[in-house]
């Protein structure tokens, strides 16, 4: 019984630390309508969001980034 209590407390503490490390980020999730293909969902950290309906470029690499399209 004591091991269960310590396990629950340890699990709660670990969950709190992980949430604090992984969950507290400034960012946005974008659902991008790609011409003639399936939609793409991208989550990226930013201070300001892209404008809804704005044309964007999806940069594929080690990480995926979305930037405004400029001609």
Tab-separated table of C-alpha atoms in Angstrom:
chain	number	residue	atom	x	y	z
A	1	UNK	CA	0.000	0.000	0.000
A	2	UNK	CA	2.826	2.416	0.828
A	3	UNK	CA	4.491	1.783	-2.549
A	4	UNK	CA	1.245	2.698	-4.318
A	5	UNK	CA	1.032	6.010	-2.452
A	6	UNK	CA	4.660	6.893	-3.242
A	7	UNK	CA	4.110	5.873	-6.870
A	8	UNK	CA	1.042	8.115	-7.141
A	9	UNK	CA	2.865	11.071	-5.583
A	10	UNK	CA	5.921	10.478	-7.778
A	11	UNK	CA	3.727	10.164	-10.873
A	12	UNK	CA	1.880	13.362	-10.032
A	13	UNK	CA	5.141	15.235	-9.448
A	14	UNK	CA	6.655	13.903	-12.685
A	15	UNK	CA	3.492	14.842	-14.600
A	16	UNK	CA	3.590	18.358	-13.183
A	17	UNK	CA	7.259	18.821	-14.145
A	18	UNK	CA	6.723	17.446	-17.660
A	19	UNK	CA	3.693	19.665	-18.199
A	20	UNK	CA	5.656	22.686	-17.007
A	21	UNK	CA	8.561	21.851	-19.342
A	22	UNK	CA	6.545	20.782	-22.390
A	23	UNK	CA	3.205	22.504	-22.037
A	24	UNK	CA	4.074	26.137	-21.360
A	25	UNK	CA	4.926	27.437	-24.803
A	26	UNK	CA	3.759	30.360	-26.861
A	27	UNK	CA	2.653	29.099	-30.221
A	28	UNK	CA	-0.126	28.391	-32.631
A	29	UNK	CA	-1.636	25.444	-34.447
A	30	UNK	CA	-2.386	25.971	-38.118
A	31	UNK	CA	-4.586	23.815	-40.319
A	32	UNK	CA	-3.398	24.523	-43.849
A	33	UNK	CA	-5.541	23.850	-46.914
A	34	UNK	CA	-3.015	22.589	-49.468
A	35	UNK	CA	-4.141	22.900	-53.100
A	36	UNK	CA	-5.307	19.515	-54.465
A	37	UNK	CA	-3.941	17.604	-51.433
A	38	UNK	CA	-4.936	16.753	-47.877
A	39	UNK	CA	-4.893	19.491	-45.247
A	40	UNK	CA	-1.716	19.794	-43.165
A	41	UNK	CA	-1.637	20.571	-39.428
A	42	UNK	CA	1.428	22.398	-38.104
A	43	UNK	CA	2.161	23.582	-34.564
A	44	UNK	CA	4.909	26.153	-34.181
A	45	UNK	CA	6.089	28.561	-31.562
A	46	UNK	CA	5.607	32.215	-32.406
A	47	UNK	CA	4.822	35.505	-30.715
A	48	UNK	CA	2.274	36.525	-33.370
A	49	UNK	CA	-0.018	34.343	-35.451
A	50	UNK	CA	-0.331	34.228	-39.188
A	51	UNK	CA	-3.415	35.883	-40.671
A	52	UNK	CA	-6.378	33.581	-41.361
A	53	UNK	CA	-6.689	33.017	-45.113
A	54	UNK	CA	-3.130	34.213	-45.779
A	55	UNK	CA	-1.134	32.248	-48.361
A	56	UNK	CA	1.833	30.518	-46.751
A	57	UNK	CA	4.912	28.501	-47.603
A	58	UNK	CA	5.537	25.246	-45.750
A	59	UNK	CA	9.257	24.717	-45.208
A	60	UNK	CA	10.070	21.027	-44.787
A	61	UNK	CA	13.354	20.090	-43.143
A	62	UNK	CA	14.481	18.764	-39.791
A	63	UNK	CA	11.560	20.781	-38.446
A	64	UNK	CA	8.529	22.031	-40.357
A	65	UNK	CA	7.909	25.784	-40.387
A	66	UNK	CA	5.175	27.896	-41.922
A	67	UNK	CA	5.971	31.386	-43.189
A	68	UNK	CA	3.897	33.971	-45.067
A	69	UNK	CA	4.113	33.728	-48.860
A	70	UNK	CA	5.610	36.759	-50.554
A	71	UNK	CA	5.856	37.226	-54.303
